Coordinates of C-alpha atoms in Angstrom, one line a residue:
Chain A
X129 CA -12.8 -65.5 -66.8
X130 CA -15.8 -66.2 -68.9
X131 CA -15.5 -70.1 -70.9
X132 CA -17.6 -69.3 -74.6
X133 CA -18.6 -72.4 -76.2
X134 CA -20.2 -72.2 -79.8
X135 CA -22.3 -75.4 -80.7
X136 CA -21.9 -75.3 -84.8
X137 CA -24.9 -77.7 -84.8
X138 CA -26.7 -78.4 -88.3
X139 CA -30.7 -77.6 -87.5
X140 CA -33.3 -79.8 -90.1
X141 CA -35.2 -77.0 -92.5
X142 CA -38.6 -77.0 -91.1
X143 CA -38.6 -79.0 -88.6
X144 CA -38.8 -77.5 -85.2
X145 CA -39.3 -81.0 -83.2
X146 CA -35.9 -82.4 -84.1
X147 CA -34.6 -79.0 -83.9
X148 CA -35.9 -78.4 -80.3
X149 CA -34.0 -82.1 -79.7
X150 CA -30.8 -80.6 -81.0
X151 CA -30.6 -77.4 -79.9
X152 CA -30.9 -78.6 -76.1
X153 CA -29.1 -81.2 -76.3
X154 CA -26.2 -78.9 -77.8
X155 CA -26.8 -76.6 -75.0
X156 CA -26.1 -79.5 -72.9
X157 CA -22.7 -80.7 -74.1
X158 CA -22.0 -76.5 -73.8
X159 CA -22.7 -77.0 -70.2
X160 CA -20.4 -80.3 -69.3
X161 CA -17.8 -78.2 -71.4
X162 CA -17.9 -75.9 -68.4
X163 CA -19.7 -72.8 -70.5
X164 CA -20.7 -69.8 -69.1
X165 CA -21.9 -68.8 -72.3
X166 CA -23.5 -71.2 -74.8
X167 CA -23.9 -69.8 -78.5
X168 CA -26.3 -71.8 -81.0
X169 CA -26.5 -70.7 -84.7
X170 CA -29.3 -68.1 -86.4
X171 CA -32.3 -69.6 -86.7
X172 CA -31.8 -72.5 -84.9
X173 CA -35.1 -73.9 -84.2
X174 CA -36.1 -73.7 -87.7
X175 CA -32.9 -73.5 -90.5
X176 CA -33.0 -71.3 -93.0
X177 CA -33.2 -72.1 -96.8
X178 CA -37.6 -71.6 -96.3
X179 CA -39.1 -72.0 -99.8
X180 CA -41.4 -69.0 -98.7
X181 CA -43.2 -67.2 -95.8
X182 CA -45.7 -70.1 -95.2
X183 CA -43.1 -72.5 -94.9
X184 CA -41.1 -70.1 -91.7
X185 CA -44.9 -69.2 -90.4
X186 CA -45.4 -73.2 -89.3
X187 CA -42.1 -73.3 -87.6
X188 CA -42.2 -70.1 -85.9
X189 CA -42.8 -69.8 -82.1
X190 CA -43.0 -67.0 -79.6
X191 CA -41.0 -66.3 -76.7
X192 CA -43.2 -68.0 -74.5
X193 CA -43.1 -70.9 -76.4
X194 CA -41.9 -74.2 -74.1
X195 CA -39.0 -74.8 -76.2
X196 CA -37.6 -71.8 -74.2
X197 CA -38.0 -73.8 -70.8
X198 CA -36.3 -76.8 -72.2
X199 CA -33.3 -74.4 -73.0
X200 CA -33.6 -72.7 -69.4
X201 CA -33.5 -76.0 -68.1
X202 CA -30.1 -77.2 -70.0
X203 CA -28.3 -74.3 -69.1
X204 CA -28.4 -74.2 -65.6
X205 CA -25.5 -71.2 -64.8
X206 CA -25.0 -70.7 -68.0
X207 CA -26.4 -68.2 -70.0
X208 CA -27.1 -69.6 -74.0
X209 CA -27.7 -67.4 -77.4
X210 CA -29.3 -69.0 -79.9
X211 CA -31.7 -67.6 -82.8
X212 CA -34.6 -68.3 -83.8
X213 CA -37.7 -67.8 -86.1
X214 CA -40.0 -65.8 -84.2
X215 CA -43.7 -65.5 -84.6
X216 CA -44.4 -62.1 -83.4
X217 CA -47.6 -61.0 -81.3
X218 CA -48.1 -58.7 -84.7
X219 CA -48.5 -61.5 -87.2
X220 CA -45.0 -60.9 -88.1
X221 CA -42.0 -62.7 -88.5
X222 CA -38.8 -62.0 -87.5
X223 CA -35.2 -63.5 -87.5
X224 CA -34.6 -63.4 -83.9
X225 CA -31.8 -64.5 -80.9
X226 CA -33.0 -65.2 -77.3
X227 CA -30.5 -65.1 -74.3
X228 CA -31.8 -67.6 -72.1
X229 CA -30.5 -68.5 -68.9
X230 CA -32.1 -70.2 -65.6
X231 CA -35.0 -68.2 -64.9
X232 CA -36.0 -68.5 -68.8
X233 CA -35.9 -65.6 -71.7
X234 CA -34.0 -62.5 -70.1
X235 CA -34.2 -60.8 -73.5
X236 CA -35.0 -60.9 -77.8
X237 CA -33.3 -59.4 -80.5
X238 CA -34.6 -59.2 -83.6
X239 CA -31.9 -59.2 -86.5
X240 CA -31.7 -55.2 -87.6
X241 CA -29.8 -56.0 -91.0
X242 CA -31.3 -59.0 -92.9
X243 CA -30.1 -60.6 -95.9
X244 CA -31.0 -60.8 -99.0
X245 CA -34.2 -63.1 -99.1
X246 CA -34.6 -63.4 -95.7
X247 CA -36.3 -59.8 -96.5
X248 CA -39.3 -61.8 -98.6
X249 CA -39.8 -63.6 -95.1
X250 CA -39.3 -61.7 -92.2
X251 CA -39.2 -58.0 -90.8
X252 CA -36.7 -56.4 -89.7
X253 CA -36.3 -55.3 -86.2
X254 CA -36.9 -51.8 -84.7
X255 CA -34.5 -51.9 -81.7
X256 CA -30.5 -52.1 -81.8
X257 CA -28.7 -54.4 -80.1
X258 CA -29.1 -55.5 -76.6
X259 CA -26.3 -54.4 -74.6
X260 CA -26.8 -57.3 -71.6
X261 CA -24.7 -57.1 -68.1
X262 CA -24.4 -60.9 -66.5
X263 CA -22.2 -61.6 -63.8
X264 CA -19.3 -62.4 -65.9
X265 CA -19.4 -59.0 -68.5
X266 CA -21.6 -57.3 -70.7
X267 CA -22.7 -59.3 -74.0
X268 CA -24.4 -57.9 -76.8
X269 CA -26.1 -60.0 -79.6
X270 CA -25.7 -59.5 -82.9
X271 CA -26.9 -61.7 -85.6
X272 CA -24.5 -62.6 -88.8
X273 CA -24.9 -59.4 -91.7
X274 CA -25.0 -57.2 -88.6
X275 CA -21.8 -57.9 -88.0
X276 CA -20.9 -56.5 -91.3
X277 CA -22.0 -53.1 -90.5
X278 CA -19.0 -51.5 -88.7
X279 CA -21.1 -48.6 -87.6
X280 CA -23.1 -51.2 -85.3
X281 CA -20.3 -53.1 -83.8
X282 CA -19.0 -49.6 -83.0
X283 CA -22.1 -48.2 -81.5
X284 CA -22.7 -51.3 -78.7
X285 CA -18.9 -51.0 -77.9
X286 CA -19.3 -47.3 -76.9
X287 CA -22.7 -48.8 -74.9
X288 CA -20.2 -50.7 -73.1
X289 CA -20.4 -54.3 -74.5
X290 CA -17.5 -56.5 -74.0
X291 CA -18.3 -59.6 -76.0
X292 CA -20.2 -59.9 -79.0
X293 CA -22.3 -63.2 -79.1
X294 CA -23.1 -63.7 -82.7
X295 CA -25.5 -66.5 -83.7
X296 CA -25.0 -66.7 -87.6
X297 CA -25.6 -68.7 -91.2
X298 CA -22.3 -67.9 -93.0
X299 CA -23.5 -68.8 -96.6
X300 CA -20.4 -70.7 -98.5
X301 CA -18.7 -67.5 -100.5
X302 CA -15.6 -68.0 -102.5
X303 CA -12.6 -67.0 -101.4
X304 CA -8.6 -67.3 -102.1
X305 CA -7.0 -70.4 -101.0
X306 CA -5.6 -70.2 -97.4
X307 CA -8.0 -67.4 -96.5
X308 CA -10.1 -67.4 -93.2
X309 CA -14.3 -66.5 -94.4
X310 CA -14.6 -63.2 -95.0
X311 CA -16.7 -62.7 -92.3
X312 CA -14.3 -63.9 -90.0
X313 CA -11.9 -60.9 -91.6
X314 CA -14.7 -58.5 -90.6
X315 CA -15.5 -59.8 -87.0
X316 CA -11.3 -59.9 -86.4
X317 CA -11.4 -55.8 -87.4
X318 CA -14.5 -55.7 -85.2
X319 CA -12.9 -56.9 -82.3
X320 CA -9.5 -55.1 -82.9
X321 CA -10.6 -51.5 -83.6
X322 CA -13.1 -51.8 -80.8
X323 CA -11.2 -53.8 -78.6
X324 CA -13.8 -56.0 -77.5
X325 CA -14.1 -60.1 -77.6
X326 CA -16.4 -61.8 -81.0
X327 CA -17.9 -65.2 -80.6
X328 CA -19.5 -65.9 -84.0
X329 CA -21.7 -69.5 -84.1
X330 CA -22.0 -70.6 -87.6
X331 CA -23.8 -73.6 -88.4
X332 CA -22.5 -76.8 -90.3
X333 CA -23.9 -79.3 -93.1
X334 CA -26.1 -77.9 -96.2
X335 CA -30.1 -77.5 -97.0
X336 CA -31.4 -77.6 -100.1
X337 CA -28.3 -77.0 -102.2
X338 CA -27.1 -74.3 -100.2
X339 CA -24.1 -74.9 -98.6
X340 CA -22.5 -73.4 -95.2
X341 CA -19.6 -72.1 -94.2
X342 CA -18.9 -73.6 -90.9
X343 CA -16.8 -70.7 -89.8
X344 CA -17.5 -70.9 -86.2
X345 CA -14.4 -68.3 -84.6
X346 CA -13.7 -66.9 -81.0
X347 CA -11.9 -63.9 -81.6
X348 CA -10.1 -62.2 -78.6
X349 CA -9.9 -58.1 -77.5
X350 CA -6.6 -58.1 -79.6
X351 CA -8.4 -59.6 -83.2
X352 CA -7.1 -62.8 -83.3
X353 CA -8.8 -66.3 -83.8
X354 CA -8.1 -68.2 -80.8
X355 CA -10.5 -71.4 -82.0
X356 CA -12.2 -72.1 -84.9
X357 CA -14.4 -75.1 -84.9
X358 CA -13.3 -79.0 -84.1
X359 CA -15.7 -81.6 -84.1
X360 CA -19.3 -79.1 -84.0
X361 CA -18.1 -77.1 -81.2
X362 CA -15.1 -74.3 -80.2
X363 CA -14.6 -73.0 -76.9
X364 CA -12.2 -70.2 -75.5
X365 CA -11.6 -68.6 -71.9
X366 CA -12.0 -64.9 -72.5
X367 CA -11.0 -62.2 -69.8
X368 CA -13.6 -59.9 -70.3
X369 CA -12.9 -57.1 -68.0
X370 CA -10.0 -56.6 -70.9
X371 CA -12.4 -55.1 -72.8
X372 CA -13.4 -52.5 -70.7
X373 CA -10.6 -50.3 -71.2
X374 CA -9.5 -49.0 -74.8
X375 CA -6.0 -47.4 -73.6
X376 CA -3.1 -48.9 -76.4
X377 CA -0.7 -46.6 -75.2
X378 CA 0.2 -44.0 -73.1
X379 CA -1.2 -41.5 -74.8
X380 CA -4.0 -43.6 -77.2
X381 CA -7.1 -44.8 -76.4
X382 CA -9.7 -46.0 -79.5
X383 CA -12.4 -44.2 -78.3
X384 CA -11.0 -41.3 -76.9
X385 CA -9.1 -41.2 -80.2
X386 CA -12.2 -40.9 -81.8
X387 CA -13.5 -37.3 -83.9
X388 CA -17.2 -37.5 -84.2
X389 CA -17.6 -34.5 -85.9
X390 CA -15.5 -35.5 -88.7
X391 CA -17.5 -38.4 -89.3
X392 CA -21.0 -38.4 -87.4
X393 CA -24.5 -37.4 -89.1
X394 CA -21.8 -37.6 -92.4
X395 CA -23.5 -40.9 -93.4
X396 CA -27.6 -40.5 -93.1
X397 CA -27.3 -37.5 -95.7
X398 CA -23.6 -37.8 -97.2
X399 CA -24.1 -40.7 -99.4
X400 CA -23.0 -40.0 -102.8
X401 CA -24.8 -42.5 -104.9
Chain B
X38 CA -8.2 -49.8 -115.0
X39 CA -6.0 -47.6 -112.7
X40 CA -1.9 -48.9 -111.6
X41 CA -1.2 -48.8 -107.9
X42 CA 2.4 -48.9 -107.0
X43 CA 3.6 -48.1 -103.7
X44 CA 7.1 -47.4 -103.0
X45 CA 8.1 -49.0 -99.6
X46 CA 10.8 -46.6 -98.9
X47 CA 13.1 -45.6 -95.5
X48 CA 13.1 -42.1 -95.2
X49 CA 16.4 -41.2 -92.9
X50 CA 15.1 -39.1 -90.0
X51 CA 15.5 -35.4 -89.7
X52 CA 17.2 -35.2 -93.4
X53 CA 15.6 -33.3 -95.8
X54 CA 18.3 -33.3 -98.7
X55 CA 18.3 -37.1 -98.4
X56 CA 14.4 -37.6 -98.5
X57 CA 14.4 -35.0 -101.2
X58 CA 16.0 -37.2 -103.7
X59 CA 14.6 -40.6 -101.9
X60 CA 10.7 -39.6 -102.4
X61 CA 11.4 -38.1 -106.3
X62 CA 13.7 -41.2 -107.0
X63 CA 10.9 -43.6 -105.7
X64 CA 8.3 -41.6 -107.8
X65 CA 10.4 -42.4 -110.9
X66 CA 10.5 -45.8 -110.5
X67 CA 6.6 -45.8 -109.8
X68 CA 6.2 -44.4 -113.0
X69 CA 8.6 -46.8 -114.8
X70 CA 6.3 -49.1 -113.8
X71 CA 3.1 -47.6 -115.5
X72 CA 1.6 -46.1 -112.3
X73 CA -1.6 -44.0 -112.5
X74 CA -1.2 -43.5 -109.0
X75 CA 1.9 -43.6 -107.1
X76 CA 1.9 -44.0 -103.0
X77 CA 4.8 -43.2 -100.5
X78 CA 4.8 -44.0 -96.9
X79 CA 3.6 -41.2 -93.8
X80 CA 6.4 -38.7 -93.2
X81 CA 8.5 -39.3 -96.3
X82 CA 10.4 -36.1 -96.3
X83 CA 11.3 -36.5 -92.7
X84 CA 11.2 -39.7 -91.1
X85 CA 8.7 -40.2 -88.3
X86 CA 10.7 -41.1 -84.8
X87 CA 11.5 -37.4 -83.7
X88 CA 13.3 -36.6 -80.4
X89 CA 11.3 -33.9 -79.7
X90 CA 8.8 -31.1 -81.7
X91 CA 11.9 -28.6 -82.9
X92 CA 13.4 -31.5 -84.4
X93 CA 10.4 -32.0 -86.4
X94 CA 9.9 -28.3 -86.8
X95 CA 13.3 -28.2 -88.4
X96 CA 12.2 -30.7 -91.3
X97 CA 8.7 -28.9 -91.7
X98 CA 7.9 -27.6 -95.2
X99 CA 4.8 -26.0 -96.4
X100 CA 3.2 -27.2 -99.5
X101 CA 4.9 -24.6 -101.7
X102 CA 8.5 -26.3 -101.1
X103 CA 10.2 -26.9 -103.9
X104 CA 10.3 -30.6 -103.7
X105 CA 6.8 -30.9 -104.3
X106 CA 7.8 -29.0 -107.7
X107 CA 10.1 -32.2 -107.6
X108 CA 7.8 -34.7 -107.3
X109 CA 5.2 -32.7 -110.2
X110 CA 8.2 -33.4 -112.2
X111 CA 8.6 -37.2 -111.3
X112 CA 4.9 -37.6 -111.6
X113 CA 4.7 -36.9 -115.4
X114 CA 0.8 -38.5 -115.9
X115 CA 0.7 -40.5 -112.3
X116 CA -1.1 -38.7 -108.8
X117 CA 1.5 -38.8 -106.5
X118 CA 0.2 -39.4 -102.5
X119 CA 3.0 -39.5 -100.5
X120 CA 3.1 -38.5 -96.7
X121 CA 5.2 -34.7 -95.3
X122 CA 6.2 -32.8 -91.8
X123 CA 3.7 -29.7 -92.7
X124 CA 5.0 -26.3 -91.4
X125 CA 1.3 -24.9 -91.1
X126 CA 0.9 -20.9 -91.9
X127 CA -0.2 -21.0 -88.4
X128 CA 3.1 -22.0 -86.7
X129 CA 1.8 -25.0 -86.3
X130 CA 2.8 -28.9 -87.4
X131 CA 0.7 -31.2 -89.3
X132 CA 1.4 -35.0 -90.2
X133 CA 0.5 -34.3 -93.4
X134 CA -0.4 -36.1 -96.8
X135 CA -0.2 -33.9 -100.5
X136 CA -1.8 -35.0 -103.8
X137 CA 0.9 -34.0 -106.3
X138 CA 0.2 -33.7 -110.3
X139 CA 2.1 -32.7 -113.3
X140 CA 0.7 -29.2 -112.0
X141 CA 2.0 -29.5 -108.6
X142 CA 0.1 -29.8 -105.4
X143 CA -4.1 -30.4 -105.8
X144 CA -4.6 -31.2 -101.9
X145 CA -3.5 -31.5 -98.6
X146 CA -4.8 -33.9 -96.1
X147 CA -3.6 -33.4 -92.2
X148 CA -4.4 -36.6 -90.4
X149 CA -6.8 -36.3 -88.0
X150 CA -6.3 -38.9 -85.7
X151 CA -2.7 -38.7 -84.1
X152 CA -1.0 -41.8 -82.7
X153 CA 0.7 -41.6 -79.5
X154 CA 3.6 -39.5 -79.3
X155 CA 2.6 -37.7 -82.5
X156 CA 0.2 -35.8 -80.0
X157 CA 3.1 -33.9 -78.7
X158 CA 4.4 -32.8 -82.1
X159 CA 1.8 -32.2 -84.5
X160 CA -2.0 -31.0 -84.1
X161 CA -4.2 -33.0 -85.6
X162 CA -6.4 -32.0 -89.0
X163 CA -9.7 -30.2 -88.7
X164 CA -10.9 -31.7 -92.0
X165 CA -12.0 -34.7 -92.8
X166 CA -9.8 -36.8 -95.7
X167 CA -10.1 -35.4 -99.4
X168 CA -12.2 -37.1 -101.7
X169 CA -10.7 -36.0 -104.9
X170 CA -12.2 -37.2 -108.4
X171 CA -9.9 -38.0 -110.8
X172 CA -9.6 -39.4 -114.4
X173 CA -9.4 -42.8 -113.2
X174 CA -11.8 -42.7 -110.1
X175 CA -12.5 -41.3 -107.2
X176 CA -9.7 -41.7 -104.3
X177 CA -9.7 -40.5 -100.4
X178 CA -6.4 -39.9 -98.5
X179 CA -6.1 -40.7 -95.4
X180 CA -2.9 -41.8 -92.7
X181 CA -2.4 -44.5 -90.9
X182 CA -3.9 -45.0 -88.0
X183 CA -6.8 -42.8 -89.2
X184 CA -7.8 -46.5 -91.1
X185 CA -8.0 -48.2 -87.5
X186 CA -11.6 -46.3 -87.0
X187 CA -14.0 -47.7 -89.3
X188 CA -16.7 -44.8 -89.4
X189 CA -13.9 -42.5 -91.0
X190 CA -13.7 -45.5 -93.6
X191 CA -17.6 -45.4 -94.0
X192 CA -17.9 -42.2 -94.0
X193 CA -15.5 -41.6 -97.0
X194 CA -16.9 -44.2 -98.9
X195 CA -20.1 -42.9 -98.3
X196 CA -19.0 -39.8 -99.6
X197 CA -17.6 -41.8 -103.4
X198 CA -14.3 -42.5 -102.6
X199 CA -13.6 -46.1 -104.8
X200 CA -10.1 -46.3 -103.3
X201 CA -8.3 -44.9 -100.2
X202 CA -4.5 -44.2 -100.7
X203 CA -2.9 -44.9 -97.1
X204 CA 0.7 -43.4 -97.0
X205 CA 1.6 -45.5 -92.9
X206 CA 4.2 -46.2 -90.4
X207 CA 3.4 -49.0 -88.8
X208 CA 5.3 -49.7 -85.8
X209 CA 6.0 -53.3 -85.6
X210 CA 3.6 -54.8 -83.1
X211 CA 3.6 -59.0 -81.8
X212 CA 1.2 -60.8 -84.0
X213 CA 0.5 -64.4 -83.4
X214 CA 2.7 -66.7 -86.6
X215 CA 1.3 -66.5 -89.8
X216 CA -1.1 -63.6 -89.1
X217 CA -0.6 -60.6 -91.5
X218 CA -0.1 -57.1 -89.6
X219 CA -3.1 -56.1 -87.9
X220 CA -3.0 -53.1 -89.8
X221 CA -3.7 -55.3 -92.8
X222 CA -7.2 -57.1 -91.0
X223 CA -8.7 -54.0 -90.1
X224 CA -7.7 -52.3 -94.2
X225 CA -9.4 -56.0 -95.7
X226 CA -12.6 -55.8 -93.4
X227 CA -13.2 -51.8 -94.4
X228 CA -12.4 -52.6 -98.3
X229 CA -15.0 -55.2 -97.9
X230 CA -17.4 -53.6 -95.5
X231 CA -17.2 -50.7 -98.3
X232 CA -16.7 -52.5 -101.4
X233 CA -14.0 -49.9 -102.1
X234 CA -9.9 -50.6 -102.7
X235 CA -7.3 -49.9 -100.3
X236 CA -3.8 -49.4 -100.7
X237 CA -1.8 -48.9 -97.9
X238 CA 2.5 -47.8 -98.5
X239 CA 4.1 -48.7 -95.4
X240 CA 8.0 -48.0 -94.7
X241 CA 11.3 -50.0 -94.4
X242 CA 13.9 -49.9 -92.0
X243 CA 14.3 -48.6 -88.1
X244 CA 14.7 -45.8 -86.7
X245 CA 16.2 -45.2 -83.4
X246 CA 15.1 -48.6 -82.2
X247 CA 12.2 -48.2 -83.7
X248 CA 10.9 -50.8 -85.9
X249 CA 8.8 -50.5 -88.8
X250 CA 6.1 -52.9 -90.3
X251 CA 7.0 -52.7 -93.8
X252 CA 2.9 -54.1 -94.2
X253 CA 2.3 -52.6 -97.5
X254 CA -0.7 -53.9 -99.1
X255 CA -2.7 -53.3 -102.0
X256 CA -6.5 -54.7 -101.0
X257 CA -9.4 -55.2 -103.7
X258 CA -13.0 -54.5 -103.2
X259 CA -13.6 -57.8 -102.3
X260 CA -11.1 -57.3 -99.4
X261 CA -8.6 -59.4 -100.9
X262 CA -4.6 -58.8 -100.2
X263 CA -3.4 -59.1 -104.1
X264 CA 0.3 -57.5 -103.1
X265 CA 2.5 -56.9 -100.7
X266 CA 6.1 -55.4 -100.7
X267 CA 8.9 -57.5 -102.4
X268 CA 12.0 -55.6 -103.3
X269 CA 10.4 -52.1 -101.5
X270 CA 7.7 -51.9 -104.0
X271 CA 4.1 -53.5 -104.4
X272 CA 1.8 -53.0 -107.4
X273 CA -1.6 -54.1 -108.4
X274 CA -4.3 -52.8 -111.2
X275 CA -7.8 -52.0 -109.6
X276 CA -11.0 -52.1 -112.3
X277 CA -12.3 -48.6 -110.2
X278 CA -15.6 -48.6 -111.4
X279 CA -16.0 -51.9 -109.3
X280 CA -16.6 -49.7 -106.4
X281 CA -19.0 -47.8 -108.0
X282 CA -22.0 -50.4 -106.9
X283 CA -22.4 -51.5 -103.4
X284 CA -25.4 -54.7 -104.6
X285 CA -23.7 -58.1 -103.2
X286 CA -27.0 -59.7 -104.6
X287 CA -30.7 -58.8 -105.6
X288 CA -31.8 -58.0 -102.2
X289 CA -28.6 -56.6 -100.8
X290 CA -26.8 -53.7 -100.8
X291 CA -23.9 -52.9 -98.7
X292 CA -25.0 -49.1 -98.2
X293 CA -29.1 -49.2 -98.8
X294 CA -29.2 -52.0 -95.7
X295 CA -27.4 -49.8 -93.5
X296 CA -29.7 -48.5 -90.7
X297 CA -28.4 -45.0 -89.9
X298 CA -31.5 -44.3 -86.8
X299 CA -29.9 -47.6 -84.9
X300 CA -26.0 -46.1 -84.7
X301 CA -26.1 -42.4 -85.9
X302 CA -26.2 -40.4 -83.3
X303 CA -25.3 -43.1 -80.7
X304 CA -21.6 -43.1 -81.4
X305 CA -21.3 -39.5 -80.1
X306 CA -23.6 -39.3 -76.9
X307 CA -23.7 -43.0 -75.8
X308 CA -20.6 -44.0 -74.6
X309 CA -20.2 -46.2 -71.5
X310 CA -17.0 -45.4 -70.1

């Protein structure tokens, strides 16, 4: 059994020293709560509302930077995800998640589908998803509007991932009273139709007029919220190996069930616009 | 603006003459209350919990039946998409959807992805669902558990469809208090993922101990429920044209962010298993 606990922390726009305080001290109440998985919000180290490039370009850091050690420290056994702004080795910027665990960075991902402004700022990355194995299942890391892209949740299932660790910044959309967030709708459909576990990490308070969403959810193999956020943090004990097979019945199974050549290569060139 | 109304109907299994004037009585009332575009459940004419393939084969009709000349009838100026036992030219069975006019039948859809049981009665479609313009919009057909995999959903509404009529039988499944069906999660997350409506007609009843759902929903492009069944019937107006643009803001689009060279391709070859 693998313990998830998302820190819904509130990072300071711009300010990477009090945002290196927070996000290892958050990784540190993840720990005593027995984690084996910590999950920090997008961007972090940094926020998010920039008022332009220049503004993300002080507060970026690479992977190497020691903010990285201070995480590797906190978590001890535990692995943490937790995004960041990331000054790449090209001059570029990227919004980006580390998995950090012991030893230090065991890998980057750089967010493939950005949103809205964040495309004035930073570049988009070039390489899917990590599909990670760890001793207790294999992760992947996603980054919020990825998760909106059924097409890539699908495609790191089929690589094999079991649990989706998803840093995000769920802006505040409306919605109809006694809804969940809209994202959380989406990431429940994830995890049903792929049968695979979702932990999102949303982030909490509001910067410069833009307000958040604190939708924080653990989300099990079957697509159902089993904690939502209480006090900056949820937590859930996920069986992960339950994920690894997609039999419903007898005779179904959701991938097996699939019929790629109904629906594959259809949407690069089918798109009626 | 186009009516939805979807008639939550119990079809008796294995009775033809009963179903016959069932399905054509339900399409009345959908047009008594101003529907463009009347729905019926899967299987209408014949129920859905079979014994075994003859007794399905007994029920089979081929889309020049006469009933479908009753439901033209019925239809007056509505589309009628209402689910049928196919008895295939090829000797064959299909779980099958028609498209009925004033004029009689203008499609056939045979679902392509069978659940459970089904697999030893029918043979599933070799096309994928219609995509049929239409004076109030463009609609796709597809059946039941054909919704549960989200690159069919993208890939019709990557081919225009601006709403998908759902004719279902959902078996009733343990779903923690106060969730909807699941059915329902996966139908809101692709209406929003597509910013396209949804309309599912489930159907009433039991059946051999079988219980039935009886989820209808009518979903807007927002991903919204707006209706459900009350009194076997659900009905909602859709604005169409809503679909038409996938732009959530200046910088985002729902279909231009999608990064086909990270998941096309992957879905068919790559799976772990």
């Amino acid at each position: 059994v693998a313990r998830i606990v998302c820190r819904q922390i509130s990072p300071r726009i711009a300010d990477l020293a009090v945002n290196r305080e927070l996000t290892a001290e958050a990784i540190r109440d993840g720990v005593a709560d027995g984690a084996d998985f910590v999950v920090l919000p997008e961007l972090a180290t940094s926020g998010y509302a920039f008022t332009d490039r220049e503004e993300a370009a002080a507060v970026a850091v690479g992977p190497d930077h020691p903010l990285f050690g201070e995480w590797a420290t906190a978590a001890g056994d535990a692995l943490v995800v937790g995004g960041f702004c990331e000054a790449g080795a090209d001059g570029r910027l990227y919004n980006s998640a580390a998995v950090v665990g012991r030893d230090g960075v065991r890998a980057v991902y750089r967010k493939t589908h950005l949103w809205d402004r964040e495309k004035l700022v930073f570049t988009p990355g070039r390489e899917p998803p990590p599909v990670i194995t760890t001793t207790c299942g294999r992760i992947a890391v996603l980054i919020c509007y990825d998760l909106e892209f059924p097409e890539l949740t699908r495609s790191v299932a089929l690589r094999g991932a079991e649990l989706l660790l998803v840093p995000t910044n769920w802006p505040l959309v409306p919605r109809p009273e006694g809804e969940r967030p809209p994202e959380v709708v989406i990431a429940m459909a994830a995890a049903r139709t792929n049968r695979i576990f979702v932990a999102c990490c949303d982030r909490d308070g509001s910067e410069r007029g833009q307000e958040w969403t604190a939708g924080t959810a653990l989300i099990d193999e079957n697509g159902w919220v089993v904690a939502t956020a209480k006090d900056g943090a949820a937590a859930a004990n996920f069986e992960l190996s339950r994920a690894r097979t997609k039999t419903l019945t007898a005779l179904s199974d959701l991938f097996a069930d699939r019929r790629p050549e109904l629906y594959d290569g259809l949407s690069a060139a089918g798109a009626l616009r």
